[in-house]
PDB file of C-alpha atoms and ligand atoms in Angstrom:
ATOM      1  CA  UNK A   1      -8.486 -14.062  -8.529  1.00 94.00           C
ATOM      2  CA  UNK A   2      -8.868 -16.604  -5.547  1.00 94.00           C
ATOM      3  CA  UNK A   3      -7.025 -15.739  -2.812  1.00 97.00           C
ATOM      4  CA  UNK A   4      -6.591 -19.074  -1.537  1.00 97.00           C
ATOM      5  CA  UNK A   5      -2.885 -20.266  -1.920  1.00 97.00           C
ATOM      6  CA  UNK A   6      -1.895 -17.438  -3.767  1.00 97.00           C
ATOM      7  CA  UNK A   7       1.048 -15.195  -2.438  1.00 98.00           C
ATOM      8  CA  UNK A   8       1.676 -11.433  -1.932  1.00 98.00           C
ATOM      9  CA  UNK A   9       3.953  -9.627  -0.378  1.00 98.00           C
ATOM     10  CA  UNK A  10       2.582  -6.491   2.190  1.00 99.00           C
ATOM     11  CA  UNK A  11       5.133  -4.088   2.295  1.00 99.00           C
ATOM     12  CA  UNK A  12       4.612  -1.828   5.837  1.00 98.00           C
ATOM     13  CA  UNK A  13       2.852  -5.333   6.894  1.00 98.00           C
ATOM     14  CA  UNK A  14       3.926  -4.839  10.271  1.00 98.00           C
ATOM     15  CA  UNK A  15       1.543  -2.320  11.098  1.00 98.00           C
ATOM     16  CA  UNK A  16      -1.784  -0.411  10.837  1.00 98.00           C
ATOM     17  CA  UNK A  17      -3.040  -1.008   7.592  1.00 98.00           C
ATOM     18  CA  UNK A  18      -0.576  -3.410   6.176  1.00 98.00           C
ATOM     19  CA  UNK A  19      -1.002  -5.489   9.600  1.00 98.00           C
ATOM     20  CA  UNK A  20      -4.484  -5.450   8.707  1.00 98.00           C
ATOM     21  CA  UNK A  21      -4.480  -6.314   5.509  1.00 98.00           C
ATOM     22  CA  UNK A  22      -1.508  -9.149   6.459  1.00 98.00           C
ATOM     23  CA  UNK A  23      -4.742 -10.888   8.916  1.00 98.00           C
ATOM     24  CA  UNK A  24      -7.399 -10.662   6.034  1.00 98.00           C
ATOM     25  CA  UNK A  25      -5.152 -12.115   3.350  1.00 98.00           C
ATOM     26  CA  UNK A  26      -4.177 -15.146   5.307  1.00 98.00           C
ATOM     27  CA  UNK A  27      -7.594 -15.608   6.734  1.00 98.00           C
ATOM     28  CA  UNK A  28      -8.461 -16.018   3.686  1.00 98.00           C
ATOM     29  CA  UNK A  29      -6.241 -18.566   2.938  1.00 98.00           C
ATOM     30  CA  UNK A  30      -3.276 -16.444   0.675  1.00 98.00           C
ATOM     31  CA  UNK A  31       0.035 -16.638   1.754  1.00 98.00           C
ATOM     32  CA  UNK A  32       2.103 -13.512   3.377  1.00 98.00           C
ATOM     33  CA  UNK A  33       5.943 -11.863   3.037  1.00 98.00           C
ATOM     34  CA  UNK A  34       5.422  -9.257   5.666  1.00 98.00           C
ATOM     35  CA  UNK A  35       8.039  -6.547   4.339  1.00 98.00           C
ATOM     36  CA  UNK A  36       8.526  -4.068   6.477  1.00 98.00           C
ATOM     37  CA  UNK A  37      11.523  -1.902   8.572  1.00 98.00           C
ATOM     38  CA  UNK A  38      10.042  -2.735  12.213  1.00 98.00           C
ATOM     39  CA  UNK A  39      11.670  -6.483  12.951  1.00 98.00           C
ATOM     40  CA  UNK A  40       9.516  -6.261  16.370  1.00 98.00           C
ATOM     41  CA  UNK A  41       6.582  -5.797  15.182  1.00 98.00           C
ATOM     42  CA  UNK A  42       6.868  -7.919  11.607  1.00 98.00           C
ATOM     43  CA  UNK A  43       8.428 -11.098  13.509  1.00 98.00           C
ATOM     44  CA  UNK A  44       5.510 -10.772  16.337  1.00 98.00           C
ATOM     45  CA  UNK A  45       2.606 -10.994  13.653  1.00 98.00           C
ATOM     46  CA  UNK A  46       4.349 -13.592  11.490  1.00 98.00           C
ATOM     47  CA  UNK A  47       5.148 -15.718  14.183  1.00 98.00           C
ATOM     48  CA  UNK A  48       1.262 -15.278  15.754  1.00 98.00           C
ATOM     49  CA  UNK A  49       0.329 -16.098  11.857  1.00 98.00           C
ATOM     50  CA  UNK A  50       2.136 -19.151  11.558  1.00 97.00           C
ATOM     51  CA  UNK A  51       3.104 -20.933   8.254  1.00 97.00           C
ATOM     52  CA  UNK A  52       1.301 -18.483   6.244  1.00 98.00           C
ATOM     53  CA  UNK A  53       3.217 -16.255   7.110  1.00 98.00           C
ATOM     54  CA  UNK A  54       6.918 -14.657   6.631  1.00 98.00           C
ATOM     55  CA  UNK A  55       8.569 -11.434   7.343  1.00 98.00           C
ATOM     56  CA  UNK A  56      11.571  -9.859   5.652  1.00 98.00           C
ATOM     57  CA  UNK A  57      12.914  -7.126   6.914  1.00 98.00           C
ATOM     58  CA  UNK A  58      12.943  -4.553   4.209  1.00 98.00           C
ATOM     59  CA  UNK A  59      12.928  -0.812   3.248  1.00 98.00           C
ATOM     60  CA  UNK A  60      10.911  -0.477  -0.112  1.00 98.00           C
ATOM     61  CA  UNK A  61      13.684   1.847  -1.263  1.00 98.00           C
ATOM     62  CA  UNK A  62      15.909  -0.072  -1.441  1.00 98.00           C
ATOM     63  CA  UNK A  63      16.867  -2.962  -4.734  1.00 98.00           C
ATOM     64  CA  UNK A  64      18.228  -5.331  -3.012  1.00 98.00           C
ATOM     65  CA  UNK A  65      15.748  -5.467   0.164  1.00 98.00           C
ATOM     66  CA  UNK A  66      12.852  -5.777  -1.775  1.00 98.00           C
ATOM     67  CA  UNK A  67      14.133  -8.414  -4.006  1.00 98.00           C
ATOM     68  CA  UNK A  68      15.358 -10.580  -0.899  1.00 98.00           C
ATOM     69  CA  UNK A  69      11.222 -10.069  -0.368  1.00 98.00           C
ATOM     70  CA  UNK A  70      10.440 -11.147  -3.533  1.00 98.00           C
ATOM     71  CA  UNK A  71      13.093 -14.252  -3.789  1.00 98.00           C
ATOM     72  CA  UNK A  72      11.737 -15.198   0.095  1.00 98.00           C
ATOM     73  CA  UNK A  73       7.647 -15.221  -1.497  1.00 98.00           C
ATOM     74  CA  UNK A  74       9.347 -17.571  -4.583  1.00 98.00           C
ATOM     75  CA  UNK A  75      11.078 -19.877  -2.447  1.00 97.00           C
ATOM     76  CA  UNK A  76       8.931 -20.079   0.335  1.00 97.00           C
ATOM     77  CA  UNK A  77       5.580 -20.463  -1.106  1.00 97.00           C
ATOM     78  CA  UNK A  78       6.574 -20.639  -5.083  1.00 94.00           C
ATOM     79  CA  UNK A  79       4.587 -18.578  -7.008  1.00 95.00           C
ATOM     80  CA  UNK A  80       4.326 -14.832  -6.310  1.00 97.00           C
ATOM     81  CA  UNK A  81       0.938 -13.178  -7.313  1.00 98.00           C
ATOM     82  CA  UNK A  82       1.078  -9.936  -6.213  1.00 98.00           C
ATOM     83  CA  UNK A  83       1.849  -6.465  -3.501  1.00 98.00           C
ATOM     84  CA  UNK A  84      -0.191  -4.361  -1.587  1.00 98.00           C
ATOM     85  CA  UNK A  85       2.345  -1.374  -0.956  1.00 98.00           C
ATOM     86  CA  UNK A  86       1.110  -0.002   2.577  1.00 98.00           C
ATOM     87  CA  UNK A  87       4.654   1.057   3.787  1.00 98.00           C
ATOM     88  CA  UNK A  88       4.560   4.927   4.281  1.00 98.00           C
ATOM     89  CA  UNK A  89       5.495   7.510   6.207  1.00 97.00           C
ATOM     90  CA  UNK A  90       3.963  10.935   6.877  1.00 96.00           C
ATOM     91  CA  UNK A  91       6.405  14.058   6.400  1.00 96.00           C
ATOM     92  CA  UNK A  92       4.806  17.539   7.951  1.00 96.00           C
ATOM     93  CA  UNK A  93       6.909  20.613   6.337  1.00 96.00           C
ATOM     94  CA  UNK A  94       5.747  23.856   5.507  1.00 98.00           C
ATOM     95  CA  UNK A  95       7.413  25.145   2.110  1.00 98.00           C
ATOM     96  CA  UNK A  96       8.257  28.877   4.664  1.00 98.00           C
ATOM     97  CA  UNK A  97       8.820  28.357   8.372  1.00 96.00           C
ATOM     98  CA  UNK A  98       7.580  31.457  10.731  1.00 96.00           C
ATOM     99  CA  UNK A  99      10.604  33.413  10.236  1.00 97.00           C
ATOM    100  CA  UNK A 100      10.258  32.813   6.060  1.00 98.00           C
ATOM    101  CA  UNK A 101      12.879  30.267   6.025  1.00 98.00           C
ATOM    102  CA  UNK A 102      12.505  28.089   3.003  1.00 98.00           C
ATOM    103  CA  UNK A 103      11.835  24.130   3.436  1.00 98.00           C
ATOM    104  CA  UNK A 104      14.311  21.692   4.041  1.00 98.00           C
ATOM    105  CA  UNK A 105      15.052  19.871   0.778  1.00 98.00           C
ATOM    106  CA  UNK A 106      15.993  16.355   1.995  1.00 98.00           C
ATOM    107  CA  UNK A 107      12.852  16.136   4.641  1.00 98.00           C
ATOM    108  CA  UNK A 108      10.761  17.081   1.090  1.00 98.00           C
ATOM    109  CA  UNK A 109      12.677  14.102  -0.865  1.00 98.00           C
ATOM    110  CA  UNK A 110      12.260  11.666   1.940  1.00 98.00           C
ATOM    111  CA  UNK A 111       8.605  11.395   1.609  1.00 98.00           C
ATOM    112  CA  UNK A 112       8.777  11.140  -2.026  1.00 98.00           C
ATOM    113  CA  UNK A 113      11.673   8.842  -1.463  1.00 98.00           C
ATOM    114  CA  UNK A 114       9.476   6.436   1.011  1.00 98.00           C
ATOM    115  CA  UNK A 115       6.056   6.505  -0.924  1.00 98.00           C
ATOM    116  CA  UNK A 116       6.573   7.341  -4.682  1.00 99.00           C
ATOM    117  CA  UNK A 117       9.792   5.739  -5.599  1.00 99.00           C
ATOM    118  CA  UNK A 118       8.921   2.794  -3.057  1.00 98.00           C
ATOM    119  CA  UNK A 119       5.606   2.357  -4.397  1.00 99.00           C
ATOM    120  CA  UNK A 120       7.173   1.597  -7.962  1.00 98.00           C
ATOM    121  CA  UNK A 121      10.808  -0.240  -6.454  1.00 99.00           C
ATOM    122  CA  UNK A 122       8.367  -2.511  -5.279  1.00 99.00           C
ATOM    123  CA  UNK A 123       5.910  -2.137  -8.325  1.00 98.00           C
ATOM    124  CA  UNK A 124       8.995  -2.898 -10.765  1.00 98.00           C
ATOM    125  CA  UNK A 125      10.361  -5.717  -8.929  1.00 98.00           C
ATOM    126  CA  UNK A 126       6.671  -7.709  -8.303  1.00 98.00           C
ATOM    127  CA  UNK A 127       5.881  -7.203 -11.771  1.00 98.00           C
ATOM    128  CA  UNK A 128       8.998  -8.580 -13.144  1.00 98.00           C
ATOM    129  CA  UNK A 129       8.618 -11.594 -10.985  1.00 98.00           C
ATOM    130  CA  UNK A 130       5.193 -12.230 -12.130  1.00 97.00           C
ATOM    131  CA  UNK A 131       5.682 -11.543 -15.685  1.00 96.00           C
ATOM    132  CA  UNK A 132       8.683 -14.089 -15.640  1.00 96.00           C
ATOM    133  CA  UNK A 133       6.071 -16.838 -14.009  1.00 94.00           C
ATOM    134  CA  UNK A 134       3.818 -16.336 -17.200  1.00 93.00           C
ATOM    135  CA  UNK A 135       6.540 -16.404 -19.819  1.00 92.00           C
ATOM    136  CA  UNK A 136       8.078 -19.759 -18.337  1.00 91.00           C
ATOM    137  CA  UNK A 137       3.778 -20.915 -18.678  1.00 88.00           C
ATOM    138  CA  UNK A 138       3.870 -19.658 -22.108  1.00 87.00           C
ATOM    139  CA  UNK A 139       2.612 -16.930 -21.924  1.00 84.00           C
ATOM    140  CA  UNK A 140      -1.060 -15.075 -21.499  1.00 80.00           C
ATOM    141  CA  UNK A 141      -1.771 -15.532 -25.647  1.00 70.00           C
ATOM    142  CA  UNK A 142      -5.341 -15.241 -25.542  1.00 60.00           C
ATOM    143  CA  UNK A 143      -5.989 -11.764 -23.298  1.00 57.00           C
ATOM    144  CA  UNK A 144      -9.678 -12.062 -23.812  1.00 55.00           C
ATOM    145  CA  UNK A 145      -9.294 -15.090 -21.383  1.00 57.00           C
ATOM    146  CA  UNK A 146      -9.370 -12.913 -18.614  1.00 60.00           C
ATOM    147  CA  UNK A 147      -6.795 -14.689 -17.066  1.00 81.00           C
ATOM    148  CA  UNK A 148      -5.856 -12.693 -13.892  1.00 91.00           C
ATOM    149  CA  UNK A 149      -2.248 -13.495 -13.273  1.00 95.00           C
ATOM    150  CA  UNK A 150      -1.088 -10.894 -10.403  1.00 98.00           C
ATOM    151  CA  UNK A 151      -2.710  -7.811  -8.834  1.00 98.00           C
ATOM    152  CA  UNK A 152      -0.553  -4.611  -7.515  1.00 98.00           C
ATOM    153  CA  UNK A 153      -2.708  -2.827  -5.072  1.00 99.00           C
ATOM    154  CA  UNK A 154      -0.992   0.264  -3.896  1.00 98.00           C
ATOM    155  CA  UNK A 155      -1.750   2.907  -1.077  1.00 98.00           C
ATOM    156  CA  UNK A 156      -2.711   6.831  -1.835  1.00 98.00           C
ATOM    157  CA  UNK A 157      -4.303   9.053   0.276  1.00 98.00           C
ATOM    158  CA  UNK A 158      -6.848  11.411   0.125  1.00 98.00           C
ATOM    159  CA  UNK A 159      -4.033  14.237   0.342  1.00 97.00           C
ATOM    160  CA  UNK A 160      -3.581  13.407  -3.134  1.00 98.00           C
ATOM    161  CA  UNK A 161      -6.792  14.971  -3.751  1.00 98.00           C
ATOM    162  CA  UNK A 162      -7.233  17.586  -1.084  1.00 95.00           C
ATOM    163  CA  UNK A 163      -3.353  18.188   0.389  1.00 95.00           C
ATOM    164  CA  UNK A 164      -3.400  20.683   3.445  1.00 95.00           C
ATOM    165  CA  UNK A 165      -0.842  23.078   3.865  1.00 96.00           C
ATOM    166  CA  UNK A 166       2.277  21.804   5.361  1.00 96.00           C
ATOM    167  CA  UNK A 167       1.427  18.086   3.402  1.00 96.00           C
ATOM    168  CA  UNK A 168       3.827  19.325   0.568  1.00 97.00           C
ATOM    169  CA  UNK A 169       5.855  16.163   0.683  1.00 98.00           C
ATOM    170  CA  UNK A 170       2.966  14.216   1.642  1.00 98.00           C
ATOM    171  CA  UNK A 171       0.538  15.276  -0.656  1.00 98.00           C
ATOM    172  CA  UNK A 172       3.008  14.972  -3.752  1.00 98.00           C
ATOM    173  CA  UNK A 173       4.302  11.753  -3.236  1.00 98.00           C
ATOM    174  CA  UNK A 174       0.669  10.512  -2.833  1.00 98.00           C
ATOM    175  CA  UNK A 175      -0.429  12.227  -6.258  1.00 98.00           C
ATOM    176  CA  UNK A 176       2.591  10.514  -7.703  1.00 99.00           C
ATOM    177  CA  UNK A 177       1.275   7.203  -6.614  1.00 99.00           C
ATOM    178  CA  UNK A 178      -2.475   7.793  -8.111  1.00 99.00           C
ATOM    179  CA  UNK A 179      -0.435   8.954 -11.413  1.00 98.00           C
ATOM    180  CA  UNK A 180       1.291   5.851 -11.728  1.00 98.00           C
ATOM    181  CA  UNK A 181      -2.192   3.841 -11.596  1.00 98.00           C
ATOM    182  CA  UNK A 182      -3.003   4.471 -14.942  1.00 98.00           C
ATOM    183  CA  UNK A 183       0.591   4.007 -17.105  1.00 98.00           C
ATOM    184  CA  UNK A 184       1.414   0.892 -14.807  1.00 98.00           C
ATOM    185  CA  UNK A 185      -2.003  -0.772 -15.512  1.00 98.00           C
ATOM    186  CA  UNK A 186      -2.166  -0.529 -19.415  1.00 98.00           C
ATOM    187  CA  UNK A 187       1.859  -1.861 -19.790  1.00 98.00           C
ATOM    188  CA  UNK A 188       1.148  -4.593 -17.230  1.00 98.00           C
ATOM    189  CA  UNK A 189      -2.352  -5.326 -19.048  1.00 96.00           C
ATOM    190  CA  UNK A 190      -0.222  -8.020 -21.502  1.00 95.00           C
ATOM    191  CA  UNK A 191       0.990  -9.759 -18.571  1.00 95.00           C
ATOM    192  CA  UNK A 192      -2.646 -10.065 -17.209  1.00 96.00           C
ATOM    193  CA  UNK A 193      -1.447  -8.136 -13.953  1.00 97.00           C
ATOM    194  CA  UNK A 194      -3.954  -5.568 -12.798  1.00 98.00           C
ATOM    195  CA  UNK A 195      -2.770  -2.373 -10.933  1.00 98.00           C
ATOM    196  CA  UNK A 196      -4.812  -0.033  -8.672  1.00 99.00           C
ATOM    197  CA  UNK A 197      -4.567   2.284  -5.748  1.00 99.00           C
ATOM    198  CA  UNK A 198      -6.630   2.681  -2.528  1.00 99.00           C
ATOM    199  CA  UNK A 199      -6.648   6.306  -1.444  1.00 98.00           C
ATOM    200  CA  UNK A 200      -7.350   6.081   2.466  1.00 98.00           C
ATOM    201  CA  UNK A 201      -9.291   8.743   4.369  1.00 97.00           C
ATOM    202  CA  UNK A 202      -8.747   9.028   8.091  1.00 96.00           C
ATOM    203  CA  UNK A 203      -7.601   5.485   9.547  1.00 96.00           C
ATOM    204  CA  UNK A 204      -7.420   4.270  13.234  1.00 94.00           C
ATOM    205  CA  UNK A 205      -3.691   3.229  12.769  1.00 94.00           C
ATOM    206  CA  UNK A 206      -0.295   4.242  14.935  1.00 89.00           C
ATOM    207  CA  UNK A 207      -0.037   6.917  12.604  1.00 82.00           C
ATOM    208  CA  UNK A 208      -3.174   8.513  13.830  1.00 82.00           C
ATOM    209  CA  UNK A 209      -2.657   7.157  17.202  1.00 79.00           C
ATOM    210  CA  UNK A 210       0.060  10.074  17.426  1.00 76.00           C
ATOM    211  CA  UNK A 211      -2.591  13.081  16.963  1.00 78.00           C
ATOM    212  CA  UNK A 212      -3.557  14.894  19.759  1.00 81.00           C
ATOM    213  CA  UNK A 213      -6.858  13.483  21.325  1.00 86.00           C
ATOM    214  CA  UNK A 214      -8.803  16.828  20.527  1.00 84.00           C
ATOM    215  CA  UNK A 215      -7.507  16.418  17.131  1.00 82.00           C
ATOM    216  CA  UNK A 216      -8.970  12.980  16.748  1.00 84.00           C
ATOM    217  CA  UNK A 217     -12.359  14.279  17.275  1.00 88.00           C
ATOM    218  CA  UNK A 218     -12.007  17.089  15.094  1.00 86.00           C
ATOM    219  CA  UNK A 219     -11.303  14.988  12.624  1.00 87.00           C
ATOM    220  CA  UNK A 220     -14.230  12.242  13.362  1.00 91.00           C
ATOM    221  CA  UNK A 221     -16.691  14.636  13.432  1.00 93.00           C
ATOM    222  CA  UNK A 222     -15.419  15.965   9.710  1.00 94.00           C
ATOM    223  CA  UNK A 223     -16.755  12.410   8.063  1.00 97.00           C
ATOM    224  CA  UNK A 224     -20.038  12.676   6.650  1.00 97.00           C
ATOM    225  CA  UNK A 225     -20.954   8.977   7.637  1.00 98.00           C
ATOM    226  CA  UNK A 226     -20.152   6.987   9.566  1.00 97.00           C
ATOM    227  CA  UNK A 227     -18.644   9.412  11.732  1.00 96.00           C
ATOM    228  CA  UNK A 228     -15.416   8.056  12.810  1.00 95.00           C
ATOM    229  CA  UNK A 229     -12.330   6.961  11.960  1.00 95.00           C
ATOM    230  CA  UNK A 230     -12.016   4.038   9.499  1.00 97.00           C
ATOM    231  CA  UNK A 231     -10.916   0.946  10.729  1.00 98.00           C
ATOM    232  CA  UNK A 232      -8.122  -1.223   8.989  1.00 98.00           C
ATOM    233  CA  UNK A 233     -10.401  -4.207   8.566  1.00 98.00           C
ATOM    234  CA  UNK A 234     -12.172  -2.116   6.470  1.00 98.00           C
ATOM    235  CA  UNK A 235      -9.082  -1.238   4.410  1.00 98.00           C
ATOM    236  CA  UNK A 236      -8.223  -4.799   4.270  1.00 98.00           C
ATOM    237  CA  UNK A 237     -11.467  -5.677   3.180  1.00 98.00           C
ATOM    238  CA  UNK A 238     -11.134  -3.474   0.374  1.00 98.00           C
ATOM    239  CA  UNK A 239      -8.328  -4.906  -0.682  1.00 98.00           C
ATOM    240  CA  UNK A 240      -9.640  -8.393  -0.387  1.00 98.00           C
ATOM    241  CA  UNK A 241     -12.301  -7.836  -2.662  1.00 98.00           C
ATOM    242  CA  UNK A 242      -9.819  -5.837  -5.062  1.00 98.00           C
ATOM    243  CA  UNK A 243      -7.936  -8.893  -5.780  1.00 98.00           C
ATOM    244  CA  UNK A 244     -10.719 -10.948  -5.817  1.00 97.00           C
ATOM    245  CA  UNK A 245     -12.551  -8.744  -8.662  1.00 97.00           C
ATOM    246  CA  UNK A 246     -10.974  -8.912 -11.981  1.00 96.00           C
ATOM    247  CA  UNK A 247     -12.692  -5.908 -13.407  1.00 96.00           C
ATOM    248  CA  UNK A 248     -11.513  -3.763 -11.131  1.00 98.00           C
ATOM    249  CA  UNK A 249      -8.138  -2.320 -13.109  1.00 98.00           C
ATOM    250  CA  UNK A 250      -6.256   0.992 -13.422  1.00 98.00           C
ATOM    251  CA  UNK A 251      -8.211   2.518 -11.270  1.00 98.00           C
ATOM    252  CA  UNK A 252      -8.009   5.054  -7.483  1.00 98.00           C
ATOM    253  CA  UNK A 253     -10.709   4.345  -5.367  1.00 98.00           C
ATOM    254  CA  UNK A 254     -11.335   6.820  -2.409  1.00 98.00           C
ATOM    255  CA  UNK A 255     -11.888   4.932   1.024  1.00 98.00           C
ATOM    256  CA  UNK A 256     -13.127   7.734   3.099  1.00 98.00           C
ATOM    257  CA  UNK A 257     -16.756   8.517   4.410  1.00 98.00           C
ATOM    258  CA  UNK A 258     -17.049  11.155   1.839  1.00 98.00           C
ATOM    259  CA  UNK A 259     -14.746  13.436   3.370  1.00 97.00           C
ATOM    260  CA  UNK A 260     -13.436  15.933   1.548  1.00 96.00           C
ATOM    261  CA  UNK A 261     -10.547  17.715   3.402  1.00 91.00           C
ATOM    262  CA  UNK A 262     -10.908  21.716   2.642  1.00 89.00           C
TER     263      UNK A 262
HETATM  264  N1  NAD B   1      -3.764   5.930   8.697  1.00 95.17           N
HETATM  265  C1  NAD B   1      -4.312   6.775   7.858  1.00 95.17           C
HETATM  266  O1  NAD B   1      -5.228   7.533   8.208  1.00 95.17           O
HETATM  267  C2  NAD B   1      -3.867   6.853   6.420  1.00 95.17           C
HETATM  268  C3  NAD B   1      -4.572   7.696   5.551  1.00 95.17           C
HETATM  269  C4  NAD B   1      -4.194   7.768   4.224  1.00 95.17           C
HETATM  270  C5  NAD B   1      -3.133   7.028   3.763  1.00 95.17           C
HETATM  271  N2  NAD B   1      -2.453   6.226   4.625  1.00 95.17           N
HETATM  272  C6  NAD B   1      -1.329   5.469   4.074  1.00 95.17           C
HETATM  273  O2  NAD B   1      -1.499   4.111   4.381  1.00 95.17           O
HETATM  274  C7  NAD B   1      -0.236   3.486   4.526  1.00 95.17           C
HETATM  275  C8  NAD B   1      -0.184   2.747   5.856  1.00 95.17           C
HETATM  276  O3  NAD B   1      -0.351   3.694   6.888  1.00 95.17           O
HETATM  277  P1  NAD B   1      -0.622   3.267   8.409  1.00 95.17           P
HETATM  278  O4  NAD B   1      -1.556   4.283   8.954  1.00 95.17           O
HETATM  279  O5  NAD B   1      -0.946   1.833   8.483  1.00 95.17           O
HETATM  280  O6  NAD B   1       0.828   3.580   9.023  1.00 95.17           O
HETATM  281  P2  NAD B   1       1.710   2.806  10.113  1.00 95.17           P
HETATM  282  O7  NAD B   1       2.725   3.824  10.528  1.00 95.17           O
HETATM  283  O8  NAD B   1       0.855   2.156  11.137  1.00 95.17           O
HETATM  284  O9  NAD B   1       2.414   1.666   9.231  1.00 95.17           O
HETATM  285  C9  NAD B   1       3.343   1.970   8.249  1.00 95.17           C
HETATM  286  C10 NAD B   1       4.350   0.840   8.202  1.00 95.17           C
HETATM  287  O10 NAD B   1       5.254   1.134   7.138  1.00 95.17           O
HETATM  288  C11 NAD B   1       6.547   0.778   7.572  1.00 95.17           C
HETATM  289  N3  NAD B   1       7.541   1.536   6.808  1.00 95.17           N
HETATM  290  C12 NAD B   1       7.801   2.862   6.864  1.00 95.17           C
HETATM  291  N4  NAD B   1       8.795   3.172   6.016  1.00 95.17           N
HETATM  292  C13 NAD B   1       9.168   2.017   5.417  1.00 95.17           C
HETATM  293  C14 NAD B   1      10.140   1.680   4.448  1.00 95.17           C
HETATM  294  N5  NAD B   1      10.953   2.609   3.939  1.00 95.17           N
HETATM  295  N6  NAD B   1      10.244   0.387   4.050  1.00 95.17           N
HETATM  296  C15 NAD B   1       9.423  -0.568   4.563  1.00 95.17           C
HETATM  297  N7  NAD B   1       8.496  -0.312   5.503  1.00 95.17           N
HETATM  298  C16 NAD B   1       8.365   0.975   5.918  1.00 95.17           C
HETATM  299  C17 NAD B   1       6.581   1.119   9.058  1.00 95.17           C
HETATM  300  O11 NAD B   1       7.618   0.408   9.735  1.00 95.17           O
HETATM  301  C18 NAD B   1       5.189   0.681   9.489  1.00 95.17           C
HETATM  302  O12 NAD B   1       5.167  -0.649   9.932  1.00 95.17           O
HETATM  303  C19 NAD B   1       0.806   4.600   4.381  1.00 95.17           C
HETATM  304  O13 NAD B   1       1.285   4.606   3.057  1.00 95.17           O
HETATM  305  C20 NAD B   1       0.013   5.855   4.658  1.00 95.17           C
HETATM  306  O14 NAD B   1       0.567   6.986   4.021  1.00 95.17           O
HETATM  307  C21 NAD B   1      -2.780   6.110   5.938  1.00 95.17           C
END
């Protein structure tokens, strides 16, 4: 798919990866609903962005927020194409605390909350927006015309893979997102939408920004090549060319340096 003129919303556009990601898109010429909780931060890029760019303040959790982003992308720009689901958030929780206290339950379903049933609110309500543009055109009735009609790109993690202890939460709600990939991709495959994931490594966002300095270069020095943390152009690039390569369906691809977490 061309980029150019199209429309997606970036849910967690505000920031890090999303932000990212937000930049590519409309230097590429695509149009941008920043969706994201942080008004600061998603007003400040969409006004430095200028007409290309919008920002609805939205939690992916919830109905009603998301379609207000999805409604903004049809009235704003007209034709919605797609998501990249960055939004996220990182929950740290061993399942015993020192003393052998079990977990708390609603700090486990929070991160599940945030990135699995976020990742398909806003999965569900993209798709249905989509799949309604295509019906009104009459439909895709010749599949084999590989006509790409909308791409949902969400965000993994390599925790899906290779969870450490204490990622519980974390690590689960990421799997959950990689096991949606598959079941999303063939029942949107009639719609000609294409779904797939990006499973980060270690990124140079605000959410590493928080580690410990010594931590940092822990990690750094854990990537095979190139020895650093990746940078979110690189995500964004990644999901530039996603869109932008219609073969590329139902499908996780790791973004990480080869590291494997042990
Ligand atoms: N940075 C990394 O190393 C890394 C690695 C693997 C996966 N990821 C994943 O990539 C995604 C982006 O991470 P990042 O590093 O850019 O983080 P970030 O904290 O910089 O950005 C996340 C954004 O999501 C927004 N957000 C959080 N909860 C939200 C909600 N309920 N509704 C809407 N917006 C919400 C935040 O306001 C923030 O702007 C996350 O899903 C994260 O789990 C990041």
């Amino acid at each position: 798919m061309q980029l150019q003129g199209k429309t997606f919303i970036v849910t967690g556009g505000a920031s890090g990866l999303g932000a990212a990601t937000t930049r590519e898109l409309v230097d590429n010429g695509a149009n941008v609903v920043i969706a994201d909780l942080n008004e600061e931060k998603g007003q400040a890029l969409a006004s430095e962005l200028g007409q290309a760019a919008q920002f609805v303040r939205c939690d992916v959790t919830s109905s009603d927020e998301v379609q207000q982003a999805v409604d903004t992308a049809e009235k704003e720009f007209g034709e919605l194409y797609g998501s990249v689901n960055c939004a996220g958030i990182v929950v740290v929780q061993k399942l015993l605390d020192r003393e052998n206290n079990p977990a708390d339950l609603d700090k486990f379903a929070k991160g599940v909350q945030v990135n699995l049933v976020g990742t398909f609110n806003v999965a569900r309500l993209v798709a249905a927006s989509i799949a309604k543009r295509v019906a009104a055109a009459g439909g895709v009735d010749n599949p084999e015309s590989n006509t790409d009609q909308g791409v949902i790109i969400n965000t993994a993690s390599i925790a899906a893979f290779d969870g450490q202890v204490g990622q519980g939460s974390y690590a689960s709600s990421k799997a959950g997102v990689v096991g949606l990939t598959l079941p999303l991709a063939r029942e949107l495959a009639r719609h000609g939408i294409r779904v797939m994931t990006v499973a980060p490594g270690i990124f140079n966002t605000p959410m590493m920004q928080s580690l410990p300095e010594k931590a940092k270069v822990q990690l750094e020095s854990s990537v095979p090549y190139p020895k650093r943390l990746g940078s979110p152009q690189e995500f964004a690039q990644l999901i530039c060319h996603i869109i932008s390569n219609a073969y590329l369906n139902g499908e996780v691809i790791r973004l990480d340096g080869a590291i494997r977490m042990v």
